[in-house]
């Protein structure tokens, strides 16, 4: 006997093998927060305590946003104005604006203020069918504020949250000219403490001309490894520093951005099981010209995930559905590749592939219900929201908060 069954639904299971892994006129059953049966109606003969008629709606795995910087205070609308007058993201960062201006605001904000801001943001993801989100620290750049950000991320409700420690995001003002000493602080103090307090699921770094060198990144990754934490990397966003290969060398869960990544690195990623996370929101908002190497990723069979990269500087984007559209219009992904990017492959980029990202027996019952006629509509529409509800861990909410 199953706990609940959803009938009269079309299922985009996102299993590989057929387009969207779709099952029209399908049935999905849930027992103890897990999918206990999924398949076509004609094969269903089970019984359930609760029955729901979905009247032809589509069900997909809940969307997963695998790269965000969602906890912060303040905003950077003023820098947007400067960029519209011709300043570049790099110039603003070098002049002490950029990430460091958000660091000031985030250090000053109380933990409860940060929590209220983040909790309000998170609701928008749930409204658009997301059930899981990754959130990075990296606007503290000192021990107490990094820990504060991670605690806030852990307190959020409504979505499953995976936290990533991004202490190596930028060099704080008080360490100017002493980047190696700052990396000492990250490796010897902040990261071990965050790990000890149970606040970290993975470790990320920003390897870039305006951030940290490959050597400094390596030190952070070695420390993460010693602590038993998986790594990810902001790789090759503005220039090719060999980020893709560096990520692969450390068997990273993902290499993210990747606009300037080279083929050798991409080949290594395939062997290491490292996913690519593409971030069309940042590409759009910074008016980047260099497209990520989509064809190379396809050719080498590297799983492509997508995310909002929500942050106040390079991607103030709060819409997972718009990411699907942008991935198709800007990066020429197919709508199916885009949906896989925010379900199956996003789960991989977070190390959640055993429990999330597809509709399969045994996986967590995290799903989204959509009033659409075909799954391609999710990537096609701009600014529409056909989400009729989400289910997380088996609890269905028609009225998403
Ligand atoms: O992913 N690239 C580094 N980090 C963010 C930007 C953060 C910011 O500008 O505040 C990103 O684009
Ligand atoms: Fe980012």
Tab-separated table of C-alpha atoms and ligand atoms in Angstrom, residues 67 69 136 166 169 234 257 279 309 311 314, ligand 2:
chain	number	residue	atom	x	y	z
A	67	UNK	CA	24.817	27.790	-7.897
A	69	UNK	CA	25.017	33.548	-3.678
A	136	UNK	CA	27.458	29.986	-1.086
A	166	UNK	CA	33.351	30.323	-0.639
A	169	UNK	CA	35.756	34.637	-3.256
A	234	UNK	CA	34.270	29.388	-10.334
A	257	UNK	CA	30.824	29.604	-15.634
A	279	UNK	CA	25.221	30.586	-15.778
A	309	UNK	CA	24.085	32.381	-10.029
A	311	UNK	CA	23.963	37.468	-6.593
A	314	UNK	CA	26.753	39.856	-11.791
B	2	LIG	FE1	28.906	32.612	-8.716
